[in-house]
Tab-separated table of C-alpha atoms in Angstrom:
chain	number	residue	atom	x	y	z
A	1	MET	CA	-0.356	8.642	35.817
A	2	MET	CA	-3.305	7.577	36.080
A	3	TYR	CA	-3.386	5.209	32.776
A	4	THR	CA	-0.624	2.899	31.420
A	5	GLU	CA	1.660	3.437	28.978
A	6	LYS	CA	-0.621	1.025	26.895
A	7	GLN	CA	-3.516	2.119	27.477
A	8	LEU	CA	-2.288	5.354	26.599
A	9	GLU	CA	-0.905	4.148	23.071
A	10	GLY	CA	-4.733	3.300	22.665
A	11	PHE	CA	-5.679	6.273	22.729
A	12	SER	CA	-3.606	7.801	20.122
A	13	LYS	CA	-4.498	5.595	17.460
A	14	PRO	CA	-6.906	6.980	14.765
A	15	PRO	CA	-10.386	4.513	14.088
A	16	PHE	CA	-10.969	1.324	13.318
A	17	LYS	CA	-10.787	1.629	9.459
A	18	TYR	CA	-14.798	0.474	8.972
A	19	GLU	CA	-15.137	3.876	10.431
A	20	THR	CA	-12.981	5.623	8.048
A	21	LYS	CA	-14.451	3.939	5.096
A	22	GLN	CA	-17.918	4.914	6.299
A	23	VAL	CA	-16.681	8.528	5.866
A	24	ILE	CA	-15.263	7.929	2.697
A	25	GLU	CA	-18.204	6.436	1.375
A	26	THR	CA	-20.782	9.151	2.720
A	27	HIS	CA	-18.119	11.978	1.109
A	28	LYS	CA	-18.184	10.458	-2.358
A	29	GLU	CA	-22.270	10.091	-2.138
A	30	ILE	CA	-22.764	13.912	-1.295
A	31	ARG	CA	-20.177	14.844	-4.318
A	32	THR	CA	-22.169	12.276	-6.635
A	33	ALA	CA	-25.414	13.766	-5.096
A	34	ILE	CA	-23.882	17.760	-5.401
A	35	ASP	CA	-22.660	16.480	-9.170
A	36	THR	CA	-25.811	14.611	-9.739
A	37	HIS	CA	-29.288	17.507	-8.654
A	38	TYR	CA	-27.490	20.949	-9.073
A	39	ASP	CA	-28.321	22.504	-12.212
A	40	LYS	CA	-25.616	25.077	-12.580
A	41	GLN	CA	-26.928	26.448	-15.474
A	42	LYS	CA	-30.627	27.243	-14.281
A	43	ILE	CA	-28.550	28.804	-11.004
A	44	LYS	CA	-26.990	31.161	-13.419
A	45	ASP	CA	-29.638	32.177	-15.548
A	46	SER	CA	-32.032	32.538	-12.530
A	47	TYR	CA	-29.416	34.650	-10.272
A	48	ASP	CA	-28.086	36.307	-13.456
A	49	LEU	CA	-24.375	35.254	-12.610
A	50	TYR	CA	-21.889	36.210	-14.936
A	51	GLU	CA	-20.157	32.391	-14.713
A	52	LEU	CA	-21.450	29.003	-13.832
A	53	PRO	CA	-21.275	28.309	-10.179
A	54	GLU	CA	-18.068	26.459	-9.467
A	55	LEU	CA	-18.614	23.765	-5.904
A	56	ASP	CA	-15.749	22.931	-3.737
A	57	PRO	CA	-16.955	20.095	-1.250
A	58	PHE	CA	-14.363	18.904	0.966
A	59	LEU	CA	-14.139	17.066	4.186
A	60	GLN	CA	-13.303	19.281	7.292
A	61	GLY	CA	-12.605	19.111	11.016
A	62	SER	CA	-10.778	16.568	12.725
A	63	TYR	CA	-11.261	13.599	10.260
A	64	ASN	CA	-9.724	15.692	7.652
A	65	ASN	CA	-6.905	16.394	10.105
A	66	SER	CA	-6.645	12.869	10.822
A	67	THR	CA	-7.040	14.155	14.739
A	68	ASN	CA	-10.453	12.204	15.231
A	69	ILE	CA	-10.964	9.044	17.509
A	70	SER	CA	-13.160	6.317	17.602
A	71	LYS	CA	-16.126	7.959	20.051
A	72	SER	CA	-16.168	11.475	17.871
A	73	SER	CA	-18.658	11.930	15.448
A	74	ASP	CA	-17.887	15.246	14.043
A	75	VAL	CA	-17.947	14.538	10.792
A	76	ASP	CA	-17.997	17.671	8.658
A	77	PHE	CA	-18.443	18.521	5.007
A	78	VAL	CA	-18.761	21.781	3.590
A	79	ILE	CA	-19.763	22.615	0.376
A	80	ARG	CA	-18.556	25.580	-0.735
A	81	LEU	CA	-19.293	27.991	-3.626
A	82	LYS	CA	-16.166	29.144	-5.036
A	83	ASN	CA	-17.397	32.287	-7.446
A	84	VAL	CA	-19.912	33.774	-4.343
A	85	TRP	CA	-18.089	35.599	-1.802
A	86	ARG	CA	-18.615	37.877	1.473
A	87	ALA	CA	-15.226	40.020	1.645
A	88	ASP	CA	-13.614	41.791	4.633
A	89	THR	CA	-12.287	44.946	3.487
A	90	THR	CA	-11.281	46.513	6.813
A	91	SER	CA	-7.697	46.241	6.209
A	92	LEU	CA	-7.896	47.990	2.946
A	93	THR	CA	-6.714	51.496	1.858
A	94	GLU	CA	-9.396	53.929	0.801
A	95	VAL	CA	-8.470	53.700	-2.571
A	96	GLU	CA	-8.517	50.202	-2.418
A	97	LYS	CA	-11.853	49.709	-1.115
A	98	GLU	CA	-12.766	51.817	-4.072
A	99	LYS	CA	-11.381	49.711	-6.148
A	100	TYR	CA	-12.625	46.492	-5.130
A	101	VAL	CA	-16.019	48.104	-5.477
A	102	ASN	CA	-15.486	49.234	-8.691
A	103	SER	CA	-14.237	45.806	-9.739
A	104	CYS	CA	-16.475	43.501	-7.730
A	105	LYS	CA	-20.427	43.151	-8.262
A	106	ASP	CA	-22.618	42.107	-5.643
A	107	SER	CA	-24.694	38.918	-6.095
A	108	ILE	CA	-28.331	38.444	-5.576
A	109	TYR	CA	-27.851	34.326	-5.183
A	110	SER	CA	-28.505	34.853	-1.797
A	111	PHE	CA	-27.143	32.749	1.218
A	112	VAL	CA	-30.448	31.279	1.775
A	113	GLN	CA	-31.220	30.463	-1.573
A	114	PHE	CA	-28.152	28.221	-1.797
A	115	ASN	CA	-28.613	26.384	1.363
A	116	ASP	CA	-32.493	25.235	0.284
A	117	ASP	CA	-30.886	24.275	-2.912
A	118	ILE	CA	-28.155	21.934	-1.670
A	119	ILE	CA	-31.339	20.428	1.248
A	120	HIS	CA	-32.913	19.849	-2.569
A	121	CYS	CA	-30.081	18.361	-3.664
A	122	LEU	CA	-29.412	15.657	-0.952
A	123	GLN	CA	-33.268	15.042	-0.219
A	124	LYS	CA	-33.266	14.311	-3.648
A	125	HIS	CA	-30.461	11.836	-3.459
A	126	PHE	CA	-30.326	10.406	-0.021
A	127	GLY	CA	-34.552	10.993	0.843
A	128	PHE	CA	-36.051	13.346	2.514
A	129	GLN	CA	-36.477	10.966	5.858
A	130	TYR	CA	-32.771	11.023	6.243
A	131	ILE	CA	-31.988	14.964	5.762
A	132	LEU	CA	-32.386	17.703	8.283
A	133	ASN	CA	-32.002	21.205	8.192
A	134	ASP	CA	-30.343	22.051	11.315
A	135	ASP	CA	-29.795	25.359	12.987
A	136	LYS	CA	-26.011	25.682	11.802
A	137	CYS	CA	-25.925	22.673	8.906
A	138	ILE	CA	-27.867	20.450	7.135
A	139	ARG	CA	-27.694	17.023	9.056
A	140	LEU	CA	-27.562	13.340	7.112
A	141	ARG	CA	-28.261	10.807	9.289
A	142	LYS	CA	-26.469	7.360	9.727
A	143	HIS	CA	-28.418	4.868	7.010
A	144	SER	CA	-27.183	2.246	4.958
A	145	ARG	CA	-23.381	2.611	4.645
A	146	PHE	CA	-23.464	6.473	5.299
A	147	CYS	CA	-22.328	7.469	8.077
A	148	ASP	CA	-24.302	10.455	10.149
A	149	ALA	CA	-22.503	14.038	8.445
A	150	ASP	CA	-22.887	17.715	9.233
A	151	ILE	CA	-23.136	19.547	5.826
A	152	VAL	CA	-21.879	22.954	5.428
A	153	PRO	CA	-23.273	25.027	2.416
A	154	ALA	CA	-21.004	27.791	2.308
A	155	PHE	CA	-20.005	31.144	0.420
A	156	THR	CA	-15.944	32.177	-0.370
A	157	TYR	CA	-14.777	34.018	2.192
A	158	LYS	CA	-11.869	36.761	1.881
A	159	LEU	CA	-9.940	38.507	4.325
A	160	TYR	CA	-8.325	41.494	1.883
A	161	GLY	CA	-4.653	42.427	3.116
A	162	THR	CA	-4.540	44.417	-0.517
A	163	PHE	CA	-6.028	45.492	-3.819
A	164	GLU	CA	-5.138	46.778	-6.614
A	165	SER	CA	-7.178	45.011	-9.417
A	166	SER	CA	-9.182	41.537	-9.881
A	167	SER	CA	-5.606	40.370	-10.748
A	168	ASN	CA	-3.882	41.898	-7.818
A	169	GLN	CA	-5.032	41.256	-4.907
A	170	VAL	CA	-3.587	39.389	-1.739
A	171	TYR	CA	-6.238	37.957	0.238
A	172	LYS	CA	-7.142	35.141	3.211
A	173	GLU	CA	-9.490	32.831	2.091
A	174	GLY	CA	-11.977	31.246	4.365
A	175	ILE	CA	-15.750	30.311	4.342
A	176	VAL	CA	-18.961	32.189	5.284
A	177	PHE	CA	-22.395	30.865	6.144
A	178	ASP	CA	-25.211	31.930	8.013
A	179	THR	CA	-27.393	30.119	10.979
A	180	ASN	CA	-31.301	29.333	10.073
A	181	SER	CA	-31.125	31.790	12.762
A	182	GLY	CA	-28.935	34.862	11.455
A	183	LYS	CA	-25.903	34.311	12.967
A	184	GLN	CA	-23.410	34.741	10.427
A	185	ILE	CA	-19.947	32.338	11.093
A	186	ILE	CA	-16.487	32.493	9.186
A	187	ASN	CA	-13.919	30.342	9.534
A	188	PHE	CA	-10.727	29.465	7.788
A	189	PRO	CA	-10.766	25.328	7.728
A	190	LYS	CA	-8.156	24.745	4.587
A	191	LEU	CA	-5.915	27.614	6.985
A	192	HIS	CA	-6.490	25.256	10.034
A	193	GLN	CA	-5.397	22.180	8.159
A	194	GLU	CA	-2.396	23.689	6.807
A	195	GLY	CA	-1.438	24.204	10.442
A	196	LEU	CA	-1.684	21.095	11.843
A	197	VAL	CA	0.517	19.804	8.993
A	198	GLU	CA	2.988	22.034	9.331
A	199	LYS	CA	3.110	21.266	13.262
A	200	SER	CA	3.233	17.728	12.824
A	201	LYS	CA	6.069	17.769	10.072
A	202	SER	CA	7.730	20.029	12.654
A	203	THR	CA	7.146	17.231	15.878
A	204	ASN	CA	7.816	14.290	13.408
A	205	GLY	CA	4.903	12.673	12.968
A	206	ASN	CA	3.611	12.948	17.042
A	207	PHE	CA	0.781	15.884	17.097
A	208	LYS	CA	-1.877	14.163	15.332
A	209	GLU	CA	-1.022	10.954	17.687
A	210	SER	CA	-0.768	13.066	20.768
A	211	VAL	CA	-4.034	15.363	20.298
A	212	ARG	CA	-6.231	12.292	19.920
A	213	MET	CA	-4.714	10.369	23.101
A	214	PHE	CA	-5.446	14.278	24.549
A	215	LYS	CA	-8.987	14.454	23.327
A	216	THR	CA	-9.726	10.587	24.203
A	217	ILE	CA	-8.649	11.434	27.756
A	218	ARG	CA	-11.055	14.415	27.306
A	219	ASP	CA	-13.974	11.938	26.944
A	220	GLU	CA	-12.776	10.072	29.758
A	221	LEU	CA	-13.116	13.353	31.822
A	222	ILE	CA	-16.164	13.941	30.610
A	223	ASP	CA	-17.754	10.351	31.317
A	224	ASN	CA	-16.767	10.358	34.815
A	225	GLY	CA	-18.623	13.752	34.764
A	226	ILE	CA	-15.465	15.741	35.946
A	227	ILE	CA	-16.484	18.381	33.221
A	228	ASP	CA	-19.202	19.151	31.030
A	229	MET	CA	-18.914	18.191	27.541
A	230	ASN	CA	-18.705	21.905	25.510
A	231	CYS	CA	-15.824	22.600	27.540
A	232	ALA	CA	-13.153	21.483	25.565
A	233	LYS	CA	-14.711	20.785	22.164
A	234	SER	CA	-12.326	18.960	19.954
A	235	TYR	CA	-11.476	21.625	17.838
A	236	TYR	CA	-10.458	23.940	20.677
A	237	VAL	CA	-8.194	21.033	22.418
A	238	GLU	CA	-5.815	20.207	18.551
A	239	ASN	CA	-5.647	23.680	18.565
A	240	LEU	CA	-4.671	24.542	22.044
A	241	LEU	CA	-1.580	21.586	21.231
A	242	PHE	CA	-0.650	23.290	18.167
A	243	ASN	CA	1.122	26.003	20.172
A	244	VAL	CA	2.949	23.793	22.478
A	245	SER	CA	6.854	23.644	21.637
A	246	SER	CA	7.596	21.231	19.199
A	247	ASN	CA	10.182	19.194	21.394
A	248	ALA	CA	7.694	18.435	24.105
A	249	PHE	CA	6.175	16.512	21.274
A	250	SER	CA	8.651	13.122	21.962
A	251	GLY	CA	9.529	10.363	24.263
A	252	THR	CA	7.154	7.494	25.430
A	253	TYR	CA	3.585	8.721	25.589
A	254	LYS	CA	3.683	9.719	29.457
A	255	GLU	CA	6.190	12.294	28.817
A	256	ARG	CA	4.276	13.653	26.303
A	257	PHE	CA	1.465	13.743	28.067
A	258	GLY	CA	3.558	15.522	31.033
A	259	ASN	CA	5.678	17.491	28.879
A	260	ILE	CA	2.860	18.952	27.443
A	261	LEU	CA	0.553	19.484	29.921
A	262	GLU	CA	3.567	21.140	31.944
A	263	GLU	CA	4.384	23.535	29.208
A	264	ILE	CA	0.514	24.924	29.166
A	265	ILE	CA	0.070	24.847	32.913
A	266	THR	CA	3.133	27.471	32.918
A	267	ASP	CA	1.947	29.392	29.700
A	268	PHE	CA	-1.902	29.677	31.747
A	269	GLU	CA	-0.164	30.952	35.002
A	270	GLU	CA	2.021	33.469	33.293
A	271	GLY	CA	-0.687	34.630	31.043
A	272	LYS	CA	0.759	33.804	27.508
A	273	LEU	CA	-2.543	31.811	26.723
A	274	ASN	CA	-4.549	35.006	26.999
A	275	LYS	CA	-2.062	37.043	24.936
A	276	GLY	CA	-0.152	34.561	23.054
A	277	TYR	CA	-1.997	31.096	22.080
A	278	MET	CA	-3.328	31.234	18.437
A	279	CYS	CA	-5.510	29.266	16.913
A	280	ALA	CA	-3.972	26.783	14.091
A	281	ASN	CA	-5.061	29.074	11.420
A	282	LYS	CA	-2.505	31.851	12.776
A	283	ILE	CA	-5.829	34.096	12.042
A	284	TYR	CA	-7.800	34.047	15.295
A	285	PRO	CA	-6.909	33.519	18.996
A	286	LEU	CA	-7.620	31.059	20.653
A	287	ILE	CA	-8.573	32.324	24.127
A	288	SER	CA	-11.209	35.674	22.814
A	289	ASP	CA	-15.259	35.769	23.109
A	290	LYS	CA	-15.432	34.857	20.274
A	291	THR	CA	-13.563	31.597	20.813
A	292	TRP	CA	-12.224	29.717	23.623
A	293	ASN	CA	-13.366	30.798	27.190
A	294	ILE	CA	-10.701	30.954	29.662
A	295	ASP	CA	-12.473	29.303	32.724
A	296	LEU	CA	-13.417	26.586	30.755
A	297	VAL	CA	-9.738	26.157	29.924
A	298	LYS	CA	-8.861	26.455	33.804
A	299	THR	CA	-12.275	23.480	33.887
A	300	PHE	CA	-9.995	21.398	31.600
A	301	LEU	CA	-6.818	22.038	32.528
A	302	ILE	CA	-7.633	20.911	36.627
A	303	GLY	CA	-9.016	17.899	34.871
A	304	LEU	CA	-5.993	16.316	33.210
A	305	ILE	CA	-4.040	17.241	36.351
A	306	LYS	CA	-5.939	14.732	38.170
A	307	VAL	CA	-5.267	12.347	35.478
A	308	LEU	CA	-1.660	12.942	35.809
A	309	ASN	CA	-1.554	13.133	39.838
A	310	ASN	CA	-3.621	9.281	39.481
A	311	ASN	CA	-6.116	10.985	41.570
A	312	SER	CA	-9.192	8.956	41.368
A	313	PHE	CA	-12.940	9.761	39.355
């Protein structure tokens, strides 16, 4: 093993308290910006909404899931518009689809306008020089007591299972947003978080620190030129370990690393990653054209094997 037990233990630890405090301060101030400058009554009147728009700002990603590491910069905030949504009704019967169409009115409040409204709120509060409109998010630049952050305005997304009426419907709830280049992105951050919490409980709390250990080793592989920075994104690493059996997350840190890696390699060789591994939201497969490429997984595993076999970088 390339690293000592003490080093691996250090890899598993969360960031220093001042880093976490900075994230909390940033999250609080983003909420204040929206509460202060988002004129709900004006939006309701301008776009003929049947009720005041209701916003749900929340942290997503590794900071929210407690799988973040010190070098990580993926501090993500979602500002979800709860009562404007897009829906996937493909699983409904024809009768249910007709009931849905008759019950739900399309909103004229476009995502482009919602995104612009959030940008203007943030610019008024933080200053124009600290807000950038990137393709997939709004970026808040680090300043004062605030950290760099990616802010994602999003509509609600409903993946329907059944629909009898507005008061009798079953769906899985996520978020959906459009990039500046016109691509629609769908995600289920709260279902993802629920999956990780469930996994953490089944491993006596060892899952999240094991994820941090693997993410830190991933960064070491990147720093030493073994893998590319896009080979194993943070999101995919925690989803990969989510699929490992809970009993592998026990013992010393060295034992955990070896047991987890051995199980993943066995599943890879037997084709189980392609067929059975799921994202923690339990909706998307981990390996697909829209998620993680199997060749990139293989490259990541080869790098981890180097660590296990004590090969020099």
